[in-house]
mmCIF file of the C-alpha atoms, coordinates in Angstrom:
data_MODEL
# 
_entry.id   MODEL 
# 
loop_
_atom_site.group_PDB 
_atom_site.id 
_atom_site.type_symbol 
_atom_site.label_atom_id 
_atom_site.label_alt_id 
_atom_site.label_comp_id 
_atom_site.label_asym_id 
_atom_site.label_entity_id 
_atom_site.label_seq_id 
_atom_site.pdbx_PDB_ins_code 
_atom_site.Cartn_x 
_atom_site.Cartn_y 
_atom_site.Cartn_z 
_atom_site.occupancy 
_atom_site.B_iso_or_equiv 
_atom_site.pdbx_formal_charge 
_atom_site.auth_seq_id 
_atom_site.auth_comp_id 
_atom_site.auth_asym_id 
_atom_site.auth_atom_id 
_atom_site.pdbx_PDB_model_num 
ATOM 1   C CA . MET A 1 1   ? 10.420  -11.420 -15.110 1.00 0.00 ? 1   MET A CA 1 
ATOM 2   C CA . ALA A 1 2   ? 11.283  -10.807 -18.751 1.00 0.00 ? 2   ALA A CA 1 
ATOM 3   C CA . LEU A 1 3   ? 14.679  -12.443 -18.223 1.00 0.00 ? 3   LEU A CA 1 
ATOM 4   C CA . GLY A 1 4   ? 12.969  -15.527 -16.814 1.00 0.00 ? 4   GLY A CA 1 
ATOM 5   C CA . ASP A 1 5   ? 10.545  -15.639 -19.743 1.00 0.00 ? 5   ASP A CA 1 
ATOM 6   C CA . LEU A 1 6   ? 13.355  -15.337 -22.266 1.00 0.00 ? 6   LEU A CA 1 
ATOM 7   C CA . ASN A 1 7   ? 15.353  -18.015 -20.484 1.00 0.00 ? 7   ASN A CA 1 
ATOM 8   C CA . ALA A 1 8   ? 12.322  -20.320 -20.419 1.00 0.00 ? 8   ALA A CA 1 
ATOM 9   C CA . TRP A 1 9   ? 11.678  -19.851 -24.131 1.00 0.00 ? 9   TRP A CA 1 
ATOM 10  C CA . THR A 1 10  ? 15.353  -20.524 -24.978 1.00 0.00 ? 10  THR A CA 1 
ATOM 11  C CA . ALA A 1 11  ? 15.454  -23.575 -22.702 1.00 0.00 ? 11  ALA A CA 1 
ATOM 12  C CA . GLN A 1 12  ? 12.305  -24.983 -24.252 1.00 0.00 ? 12  GLN A CA 1 
ATOM 13  C CA . GLU A 1 13  ? 13.728  -24.590 -27.759 1.00 0.00 ? 13  GLU A CA 1 
ATOM 14  C CA . ARG A 1 14  ? 16.914  -26.409 -26.758 1.00 0.00 ? 14  ARG A CA 1 
ATOM 15  C CA . GLY A 1 15  ? 15.241  -29.016 -24.545 1.00 0.00 ? 15  GLY A CA 1 
ATOM 16  C CA . ASP A 1 16  ? 17.344  -27.960 -21.559 1.00 0.00 ? 16  ASP A CA 1 
ATOM 17  C CA . TYR A 1 17  ? 15.099  -28.765 -18.598 1.00 0.00 ? 17  TYR A CA 1 
ATOM 18  C CA . CYS A 1 18  ? 17.572  -27.522 -15.991 1.00 0.00 ? 18  CYS A CA 1 
ATOM 19  C CA . ALA A 1 19  ? 17.547  -24.082 -17.609 1.00 0.00 ? 19  ALA A CA 1 
ATOM 20  C CA . LEU A 1 20  ? 13.758  -24.262 -17.866 1.00 0.00 ? 20  LEU A CA 1 
ATOM 21  C CA . SER A 1 21  ? 13.400  -24.874 -14.132 1.00 0.00 ? 21  SER A CA 1 
ATOM 22  C CA . THR A 1 22  ? 15.816  -22.008 -13.439 1.00 0.00 ? 22  THR A CA 1 
ATOM 23  C CA . ALA A 1 23  ? 13.727  -19.739 -15.661 1.00 0.00 ? 23  ALA A CA 1 
ATOM 24  C CA . LEU A 1 24  ? 10.558  -20.679 -13.820 1.00 0.00 ? 24  LEU A CA 1 
ATOM 25  C CA . CYS A 1 25  ? 12.252  -19.903 -10.503 1.00 0.00 ? 25  CYS A CA 1 
ATOM 26  C CA . LEU A 1 26  ? 13.260  -16.487 -11.861 1.00 0.00 ? 26  LEU A CA 1 
ATOM 27  C CA . CYS A 1 27  ? 9.653   -15.777 -12.864 1.00 0.00 ? 27  CYS A CA 1 
ATOM 28  C CA . VAL A 1 28  ? 8.288   -16.792 -9.455  1.00 0.00 ? 28  VAL A CA 1 
ATOM 29  C CA . CYS A 1 29  ? 10.894  -14.700 -7.613  1.00 0.00 ? 29  CYS A CA 1 
ATOM 30  C CA . ALA A 1 30  ? 10.157  -11.667 -9.791  1.00 0.00 ? 30  ALA A CA 1 
ATOM 31  C CA . ALA A 1 31  ? 6.427   -12.020 -9.119  1.00 0.00 ? 31  ALA A CA 1 
ATOM 32  C CA . GLY A 1 32  ? 7.114   -12.257 -5.376  1.00 0.00 ? 32  GLY A CA 1 
ATOM 33  C CA . LEU A 1 33  ? 9.248   -9.114  -5.446  1.00 0.00 ? 33  LEU A CA 1 
ATOM 34  C CA . LEU A 1 34  ? 6.527   -7.258  -7.339  1.00 0.00 ? 34  LEU A CA 1 
ATOM 35  C CA . GLY A 1 35  ? 3.946   -8.284  -4.726  1.00 0.00 ? 35  GLY A CA 1 
ATOM 36  C CA . GLU A 1 36  ? 6.254   -7.185  -1.909  1.00 0.00 ? 36  GLU A CA 1 
ATOM 37  C CA . ASP A 1 37  ? 6.768   -3.818  -3.590  1.00 0.00 ? 37  ASP A CA 1 
ATOM 38  C CA . LEU A 1 38  ? 3.017   -3.284  -3.838  1.00 0.00 ? 38  LEU A CA 1 
ATOM 39  C CA . LEU A 1 39  ? 2.601   -4.196  -0.164  1.00 0.00 ? 39  LEU A CA 1 
ATOM 40  C CA . GLN A 1 40  ? 5.369   -1.799  0.903   1.00 0.00 ? 40  GLN A CA 1 
ATOM 41  C CA . ARG A 1 41  ? 3.765   1.009   -1.126  1.00 0.00 ? 41  ARG A CA 1 
ATOM 42  C CA . GLY A 1 42  ? 0.615   0.621   0.986   1.00 0.00 ? 42  GLY A CA 1 
ATOM 43  C CA . TYR A 1 43  ? 2.666   0.764   4.192   1.00 0.00 ? 43  TYR A CA 1 
ATOM 44  C CA . ARG A 1 44  ? 4.406   3.943   3.022   1.00 0.00 ? 44  ARG A CA 1 
ATOM 45  C CA . ARG A 1 45  ? 1.049   5.645   2.498   1.00 0.00 ? 45  ARG A CA 1 
ATOM 46  C CA . ASP A 1 46  ? -0.034  4.520   5.995   1.00 0.00 ? 46  ASP A CA 1 
ATOM 47  C CA . ARG A 1 47  ? 3.056   6.201   7.432   1.00 0.00 ? 47  ARG A CA 1 
ATOM 48  C CA . VAL A 1 48  ? 2.311   9.413   5.530   1.00 0.00 ? 48  VAL A CA 1 
ATOM 49  C CA . VAL A 1 49  ? -1.267  9.454   6.874   1.00 0.00 ? 49  VAL A CA 1 
ATOM 50  C CA . LEU A 1 50  ? -0.046  8.839   10.436  1.00 0.00 ? 50  LEU A CA 1 
ATOM 51  C CA . ALA A 1 51  ? 2.600   11.558  10.108  1.00 0.00 ? 51  ALA A CA 1 
ATOM 52  C CA . HIS A 1 52  ? 0.014   14.062  8.885   1.00 0.00 ? 52  HIS A CA 1 
ATOM 53  C CA . ILE A 1 53  ? -2.364  13.250  11.760  1.00 0.00 ? 53  ILE A CA 1 
ATOM 54  C CA . ALA A 1 54  ? 0.538   13.534  14.233  1.00 0.00 ? 54  ALA A CA 1 
ATOM 55  C CA . THR A 1 55  ? 1.441   17.013  13.021  1.00 0.00 ? 55  THR A CA 1 
ATOM 56  C CA . HIS A 1 56  ? -2.191  18.109  12.476  1.00 0.00 ? 56  HIS A CA 1 
ATOM 57  C CA . PRO A 1 57  ? -4.295  16.580  15.277  1.00 0.00 ? 57  PRO A CA 1 
ATOM 58  C CA . GLY A 1 58  ? -7.999  16.919  14.592  1.00 0.00 ? 58  GLY A CA 1 
ATOM 59  C CA . ALA A 1 59  ? -7.555  16.781  10.818  1.00 0.00 ? 59  ALA A CA 1 
ATOM 60  C CA . ALA A 1 60  ? -10.628 15.759  8.834   1.00 0.00 ? 60  ALA A CA 1 
ATOM 61  C CA . THR A 1 61  ? -10.602 13.192  6.042   1.00 0.00 ? 61  THR A CA 1 
ATOM 62  C CA . GLN A 1 62  ? -10.668 15.854  3.323   1.00 0.00 ? 62  GLN A CA 1 
ATOM 63  C CA . GLN A 1 63  ? -7.648  17.614  4.841   1.00 0.00 ? 63  GLN A CA 1 
ATOM 64  C CA . VAL A 1 64  ? -5.690  14.363  5.006   1.00 0.00 ? 64  VAL A CA 1 
ATOM 65  C CA . THR A 1 65  ? -6.712  13.575  1.426   1.00 0.00 ? 65  THR A CA 1 
ATOM 66  C CA . ARG A 1 66  ? -5.327  16.883  0.153   1.00 0.00 ? 66  ARG A CA 1 
ATOM 67  C CA . ALA A 1 67  ? -2.111  16.518  2.151   1.00 0.00 ? 67  ALA A CA 1 
ATOM 68  C CA . VAL A 1 68  ? -1.435  12.918  1.135   1.00 0.00 ? 68  VAL A CA 1 
ATOM 69  C CA . GLY A 1 69  ? -2.426  13.332  -2.500  1.00 0.00 ? 69  GLY A CA 1 
ATOM 70  C CA . ALA A 1 70  ? -4.541  10.187  -2.707  1.00 0.00 ? 70  ALA A CA 1 
ATOM 71  C CA . SER A 1 71  ? -8.212  9.678   -3.398  1.00 0.00 ? 71  SER A CA 1 
ATOM 72  C CA . GLU A 1 72  ? -10.690 10.178  -0.574  1.00 0.00 ? 72  GLU A CA 1 
ATOM 73  C CA . ARG A 1 73  ? -11.745 6.536   -0.827  1.00 0.00 ? 73  ARG A CA 1 
ATOM 74  C CA . VAL A 1 74  ? -8.168  5.312   -0.296  1.00 0.00 ? 74  VAL A CA 1 
ATOM 75  C CA . VAL A 1 75  ? -7.547  7.707   2.595   1.00 0.00 ? 75  VAL A CA 1 
ATOM 76  C CA . SER A 1 76  ? -10.878 6.790   4.243   1.00 0.00 ? 76  SER A CA 1 
ATOM 77  C CA . ARG A 1 77  ? -9.986  3.099   4.043   1.00 0.00 ? 77  ARG A CA 1 
ATOM 78  C CA . LYS A 1 78  ? -6.564  3.777   5.583   1.00 0.00 ? 78  LYS A CA 1 
ATOM 79  C CA . LEU A 1 79  ? -8.056  5.946   8.352   1.00 0.00 ? 79  LEU A CA 1 
ATOM 80  C CA . ASP A 1 80  ? -10.645 3.259   9.155   1.00 0.00 ? 80  ASP A CA 1 
ATOM 81  C CA . ARG A 1 81  ? -7.974  0.550   9.328   1.00 0.00 ? 81  ARG A CA 1 
ATOM 82  C CA . LEU A 1 82  ? -5.611  2.677   11.450  1.00 0.00 ? 82  LEU A CA 1 
ATOM 83  C CA . THR A 1 83  ? -8.517  3.511   13.780  1.00 0.00 ? 83  THR A CA 1 
ATOM 84  C CA . GLY A 1 84  ? -9.432  -0.176  13.989  1.00 0.00 ? 84  GLY A CA 1 
ATOM 85  C CA . ASP A 1 85  ? -5.819  -1.036  14.796  1.00 0.00 ? 85  ASP A CA 1 
ATOM 86  C CA . GLY A 1 86  ? -5.890  1.442   17.684  1.00 0.00 ? 86  GLY A CA 1 
ATOM 87  C CA . LEU A 1 87  ? -3.344  3.878   16.256  1.00 0.00 ? 87  LEU A CA 1 
ATOM 88  C CA . LEU A 1 88  ? -5.867  6.667   15.644  1.00 0.00 ? 88  LEU A CA 1 
ATOM 89  C CA . VAL A 1 89  ? -8.920  7.883   17.514  1.00 0.00 ? 89  VAL A CA 1 
ATOM 90  C CA . LEU A 1 90  ? -12.035 9.165   15.752  1.00 0.00 ? 90  LEU A CA 1 
ATOM 91  C CA . VAL A 1 91  ? -13.223 12.484  17.187  1.00 0.00 ? 91  VAL A CA 1 
ATOM 92  C CA . ILE A 1 92  ? -16.808 13.475  16.444  1.00 0.00 ? 92  ILE A CA 1 
ATOM 93  C CA . GLY A 1 93  ? -17.544 17.201  16.682  1.00 0.00 ? 93  GLY A CA 1 
ATOM 94  C CA . VAL A 1 94  ? -19.887 18.408  19.413  1.00 0.00 ? 94  VAL A CA 1 
ATOM 95  C CA . GLU A 1 95  ? -21.135 21.433  17.471  1.00 0.00 ? 95  GLU A CA 1 
ATOM 96  C CA . ALA A 1 96  ? -21.370 19.589  14.156  1.00 0.00 ? 96  ALA A CA 1 
ATOM 97  C CA . PRO A 1 97  ? -21.920 15.839  14.770  1.00 0.00 ? 97  PRO A CA 1 
ATOM 98  C CA . GLY A 1 98  ? -21.254 15.098  11.097  1.00 0.00 ? 98  GLY A CA 1 
ATOM 99  C CA . LEU A 1 99  ? -17.706 16.448  11.352  1.00 0.00 ? 99  LEU A CA 1 
ATOM 100 C CA . ARG A 1 100 ? -15.297 13.572  11.833  1.00 0.00 ? 100 ARG A CA 1 
ATOM 101 C CA . SER A 1 101 ? -11.655 14.198  12.612  1.00 0.00 ? 101 SER A CA 1 
ATOM 102 C CA . TYR A 1 102 ? -8.762  12.050  13.751  1.00 0.00 ? 102 TYR A CA 1 
ATOM 103 C CA . GLN A 1 103 ? -5.934  12.232  16.248  1.00 0.00 ? 103 GLN A CA 1 
ATOM 104 C CA . LEU A 1 104 ? -3.264  9.849   17.475  1.00 0.00 ? 104 LEU A CA 1 
ATOM 105 C CA . ALA A 1 105 ? -4.358  7.407   20.146  1.00 0.00 ? 105 ALA A CA 1 
ATOM 106 C CA . SER A 1 106 ? -2.752  7.959   23.506  1.00 0.00 ? 106 SER A CA 1 
# 
């Protein structure tokens, strides 16, 4: 992105509109790659949550939070989305109805 900005500034000073359009393309491509990286980071955390649930069926949100190393809010959002997508099943405890745990959907 910085390379595109520098190229745009240089092109503007010289009046080179071809170089200016190239610089703008560099900036747009860099922004797109940054967005893709952020999206992939979210997918990686989803995989970590799924892997933890697969190896620890019946894990509660707090246990997953400690294992993943993310905030409880982020993990809860991921667990809700993965449950909504049908990859996980929410198990509510019989003895303690407030206890919510997760396992892989069959």
